[in-house]
Coordinates of C-alpha atoms in Angstrom, one line a residue:
M2 CA -45.1 80.6 87.5
S3 CA -44.6 80.9 84.1
K4 CA -42.6 84.1 82.8
N5 CA -43.4 84.5 79.4
I6 CA -46.9 86.0 77.6
S7 CA -47.6 84.6 74.4
N8 CA -47.9 86.2 71.3
E9 CA -49.8 84.3 68.4
R10 CA -49.8 85.7 65.0
I11 CA -52.4 84.9 63.3
G12 CA -52.2 85.6 58.9
E13 CA -50.5 88.7 57.7
N14 CA -51.2 91.6 60.1
V15 CA -53.1 89.9 63.1
L16 CA -51.1 89.6 66.3
V17 CA -52.9 87.5 68.8
F18 CA -52.2 88.8 73.0
N19 CA -52.6 85.8 75.3
P20 CA -51.8 86.9 78.6
S21 CA -50.6 84.6 81.1
G22 CA -51.4 83.7 84.2
E23 CA -48.6 85.5 86.0
F24 CA -50.0 88.4 84.0
Y25 CA -53.1 88.4 85.2
F26 CA -51.5 87.7 88.8
T27 CA -49.6 90.4 88.2
K28 CA -52.8 93.0 87.8
G29 CA -54.2 91.5 90.7
L30 CA -51.3 92.3 92.8
V31 CA -51.4 95.9 91.6
A32 CA -55.0 96.1 92.5
F33 CA -54.8 94.8 96.2
E34 CA -52.3 97.1 96.5
R35 CA -54.5 99.6 95.7
N36 CA -57.4 98.7 97.9
D37 CA -59.5 97.2 95.0
L38 CA -60.3 93.6 96.3
A39 CA -62.8 93.3 93.8
K40 CA -60.2 93.9 91.0
A41 CA -57.8 91.7 92.5
K42 CA -60.4 89.0 92.9
K43 CA -61.6 89.3 89.1
Y44 CA -57.5 89.5 88.2
L45 CA -56.6 86.4 90.5
T46 CA -59.7 84.0 89.6
R47 CA -58.7 84.6 86.0
A48 CA -55.4 83.7 86.7
H49 CA -56.0 80.8 89.0
H50 CA -58.2 79.6 86.3
I51 CA -54.7 79.5 83.7
E52 CA -52.5 78.3 86.1
P53 CA -54.5 76.2 88.6
N54 CA -51.5 74.5 89.9
E55 CA -49.5 77.3 90.5
P56 CA -49.1 77.6 94.6
I57 CA -48.5 81.0 95.2
I58 CA -51.6 82.4 92.6
A59 CA -53.8 80.0 94.3
C60 CA -52.8 81.6 97.8
Q61 CA -52.9 84.8 97.1
L62 CA -56.1 84.6 95.5
A63 CA -57.4 83.0 99.3
I64 CA -55.9 85.8 100.8
I65 CA -58.1 88.5 98.8
L66 CA -61.0 86.6 99.2
A67 CA -60.8 86.2 102.8
E68 CA -60.4 90.1 102.7
L69 CA -63.7 90.2 101.6
G70 CA -64.9 87.7 104.0
D71 CA -66.0 84.9 102.1
Y72 CA -63.8 82.6 104.2
E73 CA -64.9 79.6 103.3
T74 CA -63.9 79.7 99.5
S75 CA -61.0 81.2 101.2
N76 CA -60.5 78.2 103.2
K77 CA -60.9 75.6 100.0
I78 CA -59.0 76.9 98.1
L79 CA -55.9 76.7 101.1
Y80 CA -56.9 72.9 101.6
K81 CA -56.3 72.1 97.8
V82 CA -52.7 73.6 98.2
I83 CA -51.6 71.5 100.8
S84 CA -53.6 68.5 99.9
E85 CA -52.9 69.0 96.3
I86 CA -50.8 71.0 94.8
D87 CA -48.1 72.1 97.4
P88 CA -47.9 69.8 100.7
N89 CA -45.0 72.3 101.4
M90 CA -46.8 75.5 101.7
Y91 CA -47.2 75.3 105.0
E92 CA -47.9 79.5 104.7
C93 CA -51.7 77.8 103.7
H94 CA -51.8 77.0 107.5
Y95 CA -50.9 80.5 108.8
F96 CA -53.9 81.4 106.4
L97 CA -56.1 79.1 107.5
A98 CA -56.2 80.1 111.0
N99 CA -56.5 83.7 110.7
N100 CA -59.2 82.3 108.8
Y101 CA -60.5 80.4 111.7
A102 CA -60.0 83.1 114.1
Y103 CA -61.9 85.7 112.1
M104 CA -65.4 82.8 112.0
G105 CA -64.9 82.1 115.3
K106 CA -63.5 79.0 115.5
N107 CA -60.7 79.2 117.8
A108 CA -60.0 75.0 118.0
E109 CA -59.5 75.3 114.2
A110 CA -57.2 78.3 114.1
K111 CA -55.2 77.3 116.9
E112 CA -54.8 73.6 115.1
H113 CA -53.4 75.2 112.3
V114 CA -51.1 78.5 113.7
K115 CA -49.3 75.6 115.5
L116 CA -48.8 73.6 112.4
Y117 CA -47.2 76.5 111.1
L118 CA -45.1 77.2 113.8
K119 CA -43.9 73.9 114.0
Y120 CA -43.7 73.1 110.2
V121 CA -41.9 77.1 110.0
P122 CA -40.4 78.2 113.6
N123 CA -38.5 81.1 111.9
G124 CA -40.6 81.8 109.1
E125 CA -42.2 85.0 107.3
Y126 CA -45.1 84.9 109.6
T127 CA -43.6 83.2 113.0
N128 CA -44.1 86.3 114.9
D129 CA -47.2 87.0 114.0
A130 CA -48.3 83.4 113.8
Q131 CA -46.9 82.9 118.0
D132 CA -49.2 86.5 118.4
L133 CA -52.4 85.1 117.0
L134 CA -51.5 82.2 119.5
E135 CA -51.3 84.5 122.5
I136 CA -54.6 86.2 121.2
I137 CA -56.7 83.1 120.6
S138 CA -55.6 81.6 123.6
L139 CA -56.7 85.2 125.8
E140 CA -59.9 85.4 124.0
A141 CA -60.8 82.0 125.2
Q142 CA -59.7 82.6 128.9
D143 CA -61.7 85.6 128.4
I144 CA -65.3 83.9 127.1
K145 CA -64.3 81.2 129.5
S146 CA -63.9 83.9 132.8
T147 CA -66.8 85.6 131.6
C148 CA -69.5 82.8 130.1
L149 CA -68.0 80.1 132.6
F150 CA -70.6 79.4 135.9
H151 CA -71.1 75.8 135.2
D152 CA -71.4 75.0 138.7
Q153 CA -73.6 77.7 139.5
I154 CA -76.6 77.4 136.8
D155 CA -78.4 78.7 139.4
Y156 CA -77.0 82.4 139.2
E157 CA -77.1 82.3 135.4
D158 CA -79.9 84.0 135.0
E159 CA -79.7 86.5 137.6
L160 CA -75.9 87.4 136.9
I161 CA -77.2 87.9 133.1
E162 CA -80.6 90.1 134.6
K163 CA -77.9 92.0 136.5
Q164 CA -75.4 92.8 133.5
E165 CA -78.5 94.2 131.0
R166 CA -80.1 96.1 134.1
S167 CA -76.7 97.7 134.5
R168 CA -75.4 98.4 130.8
R169 CA -78.8 99.8 130.0
L170 CA -78.8 102.4 133.1
L171 CA -75.2 103.2 131.9
E172 CA -76.2 103.9 128.3
N173 CA -79.1 106.2 130.0
G174 CA -76.4 108.1 131.8
E175 CA -78.1 106.7 135.4
L176 CA -75.0 106.6 136.7
E177 CA -76.0 106.4 140.1
E178 CA -78.1 103.9 139.9
A179 CA -75.8 101.6 137.5
T180 CA -72.8 102.4 140.0
P181 CA -74.5 100.1 143.5
L182 CA -75.5 97.0 140.8
L183 CA -71.8 97.2 139.7
E184 CA -70.4 97.6 142.8
Q185 CA -72.7 94.5 144.2
M186 CA -71.8 92.5 141.4
I187 CA -68.4 92.4 141.8
V188 CA -68.3 91.5 144.5
E189 CA -71.0 88.4 144.0
Y190 CA -69.0 87.2 140.7
P191 CA -65.2 88.2 141.4
S192 CA -64.0 87.1 137.8
F193 CA -66.9 88.3 136.1
W194 CA -64.6 91.1 134.2
P195 CA -67.4 92.8 132.3
A196 CA -69.0 94.0 135.3
F197 CA -65.5 95.6 136.1
N198 CA -64.6 97.1 133.3
N199 CA -68.6 98.7 133.1
L200 CA -68.0 99.8 136.8
A201 CA -64.3 101.4 136.1
L202 CA -66.7 103.4 133.3
A203 CA -69.3 104.3 135.7
Y204 CA -66.9 106.0 138.0
F205 CA -64.7 107.4 134.8
Y206 CA -68.4 109.2 134.0
Q207 CA -68.8 110.2 137.3
G208 CA -65.1 111.9 137.2
K209 CA -64.2 109.5 140.0
Y210 CA -60.9 109.0 137.9
S211 CA -59.2 107.4 140.5
K212 CA -61.4 104.8 141.6
A213 CA -61.5 103.8 137.7
F214 CA -57.7 103.8 137.3
D215 CA -58.2 101.1 140.4
I216 CA -60.5 99.0 139.0
L217 CA -59.1 98.8 135.7
N218 CA -55.6 98.2 136.9
Q219 CA -57.0 95.0 139.2
V220 CA -58.9 93.6 136.1
L221 CA -55.7 93.6 134.1
A222 CA -53.7 92.2 137.0
E223 CA -55.7 89.0 137.7
N224 CA -57.2 88.6 133.9
P225 CA -54.1 89.9 131.7
G226 CA -54.8 91.0 127.9
N227 CA -58.1 91.4 128.9
L228 CA -59.2 93.7 125.6
H229 CA -61.8 96.0 127.4
A230 CA -59.5 96.9 129.9
L231 CA -56.9 98.0 128.2
C232 CA -59.1 99.8 126.0
N233 CA -60.7 101.6 128.5
L234 CA -57.6 102.7 129.9
A235 CA -56.5 104.7 126.9
V236 CA -59.5 106.5 126.5
L237 CA -59.1 107.0 130.5
H238 CA -55.7 108.4 129.7
S239 CA -56.5 110.4 126.8
H240 CA -59.6 112.1 128.4
L241 CA -56.8 113.4 131.2
G242 CA -54.8 114.5 128.5
K243 CA -52.1 111.7 129.1
D244 CA -50.0 110.3 126.9
V245 CA -51.7 107.7 124.7
E246 CA -49.4 105.8 122.5
P247 CA -48.2 103.2 124.7
F248 CA -51.7 101.9 124.1
L249 CA -51.8 102.5 120.8
D250 CA -49.0 100.2 120.1
L251 CA -50.4 97.5 121.7
L252 CA -54.1 98.2 119.9
K253 CA -52.9 98.1 117.2
K254 CA -51.1 95.0 116.9
V255 CA -54.5 93.5 118.4
Y256 CA -56.7 91.2 116.3
P257 CA -59.8 89.9 117.9
I258 CA -61.7 87.4 116.8
S259 CA -65.1 88.4 118.9
V260 CA -67.4 90.3 117.6
D261 CA -67.7 92.0 121.1
H262 CA -63.7 93.0 121.0
R263 CA -64.2 94.5 117.2
Y264 CA -66.4 96.6 118.2
K265 CA -65.1 97.8 121.3
L266 CA -61.6 98.1 119.9
G267 CA -62.8 100.2 116.3
V268 CA -64.8 102.4 118.5
T269 CA -61.5 103.2 121.5
L270 CA -59.5 103.7 118.0
L271 CA -62.4 105.9 116.8
I272 CA -62.0 108.0 120.3
L273 CA -58.3 108.0 119.8
E274 CA -58.6 110.0 116.9
Q275 CA -57.6 106.7 114.7
F276 CA -60.3 107.1 112.4
E277 CA -58.8 105.1 109.7
L278 CA -57.9 101.7 112.0
G279 CA -61.4 102.1 114.3
Y280 CA -63.5 102.6 110.6
K281 CA -61.5 98.8 109.0
W282 CA -62.7 97.5 112.5
L283 CA -66.0 98.4 112.8
K284 CA -66.8 98.1 108.5
K285 CA -65.7 94.1 109.5
L286 CA -69.2 93.5 111.1
I287 CA -70.6 95.0 108.6
H288 CA -69.0 93.6 105.7
D289 CA -69.8 89.6 108.2
S290 CA -73.5 90.4 108.1
I291 CA -73.1 90.7 112.1
Q292 CA -76.2 91.5 113.3
V293 CA -75.6 94.9 115.4
E294 CA -77.2 97.2 118.1
S295 CA -78.6 100.7 117.3
T296 CA -75.7 102.1 119.1
F297 CA -73.3 100.6 116.6
Y298 CA -74.6 103.0 113.6
Y299 CA -73.5 106.2 115.3
W300 CA -70.1 105.1 115.7
F301 CA -69.7 103.5 112.4
S302 CA -71.4 107.1 110.7
L303 CA -68.9 108.9 112.5
A304 CA -65.9 106.8 111.4
A305 CA -67.5 106.7 107.3
Y306 CA -67.6 110.7 108.2
K307 CA -64.4 111.3 109.0
V308 CA -62.8 108.8 107.1
G309 CA -64.5 110.9 103.6
K310 CA -66.9 108.0 102.9
R311 CA -69.9 110.5 103.1
N312 CA -72.7 108.7 101.3
V313 CA -71.3 104.9 103.9
A314 CA -72.3 107.6 106.7
E315 CA -75.4 108.8 105.7
K316 CA -76.8 105.8 105.0
A317 CA -75.8 104.4 108.7
W318 CA -77.4 107.5 109.6
K319 CA -80.2 106.3 108.2
R320 CA -80.4 103.4 109.7
L321 CA -80.0 104.9 113.0
L322 CA -83.3 106.7 112.7
K323 CA -85.5 104.0 112.2
E324 CA -85.1 103.3 115.9
H325 CA -83.6 106.6 117.3
P326 CA -85.8 109.0 115.2
E327 CA -85.5 111.9 117.9
K328 CA -81.2 112.0 116.4
E329 CA -82.3 113.8 113.4
G330 CA -80.6 116.8 112.5
H331 CA -77.8 115.3 114.9
E332 CA -76.1 114.1 112.4
P333 CA -71.6 114.3 113.2
W334 CA -70.9 115.8 110.0
N335 CA -74.1 118.9 111.7
M336 CA -72.9 118.8 114.8
E337 CA -71.0 117.8 117.8
E338 CA -73.0 116.2 119.7
A339 CA -72.3 114.0 122.7
K340 CA -70.7 110.2 122.1
P341 CA -73.0 107.4 123.8
I342 CA -71.9 105.9 127.0
F343 CA -68.7 103.4 126.1
T344 CA -69.8 100.8 128.4
K345 CA -68.5 97.4 128.9

């Protein structure tokens, strides 16, 4: 990058200030560090316009665009860097992998994270890249084990129907009705982990903590890294007043790809009173225009309120009231009401 900020004298007393790309780049970084993404984008876009062939500026702009959820434009810039500007800017592969992961394109994410690890086995992002690769692989296995009954197509509709029915029973607090259905499901579908996780929660809400622990430990033994089981164990430990730090250490390192996992992680962190992190993950679902269930707005309103964003909390609560007008007067800032059943 150019190190000079040019000054040009016109006439005798007029001094024109012509800021360089580095000037805007620095201002963009300051805005980024303050989490003012709109200003950061403005300054980095200007810097990139002045110095379009500066790879560092281009990459930083791509990072900010990704933070704003504009993954497509971010990817275009990153591809241009490695194809036209600097093929040795291998960090672009790591950034592309992250973008594709958030877009739910696991195959592309895996391709680029492997390229980064191939070219930079001991780089700045190597540990993060290895974690991302592991998460992508775990989520692929989780999706496969949850949804794959390709050799049992006759059971698919029945499984979905039972899953939805058991979930509704749980969320309505009908635990005694949900429990035998879930117990039947884990026998019929021994690798359908959502049924195991919901059964553990049914036991938990009925005070059968030992049974809940047994189920969750079984899930993690047979499906290591299952995010729902980890979250449920953390909440159970918190409820019983046990140490949750080991779980928090793990959960803070997780970068979930699927909508379901982001929602689960966000709610779990809220319950564990990690309000900023919980708000971050729930906000991503809103920011990415993901279609969500009405219960989501309870949690998002609570999260926004806890981090001091009262206006955002009120807007989210109004959205909840459209489908649940009976919640009028039960806002998180007015009373400590019982939280919704924590499913899956």
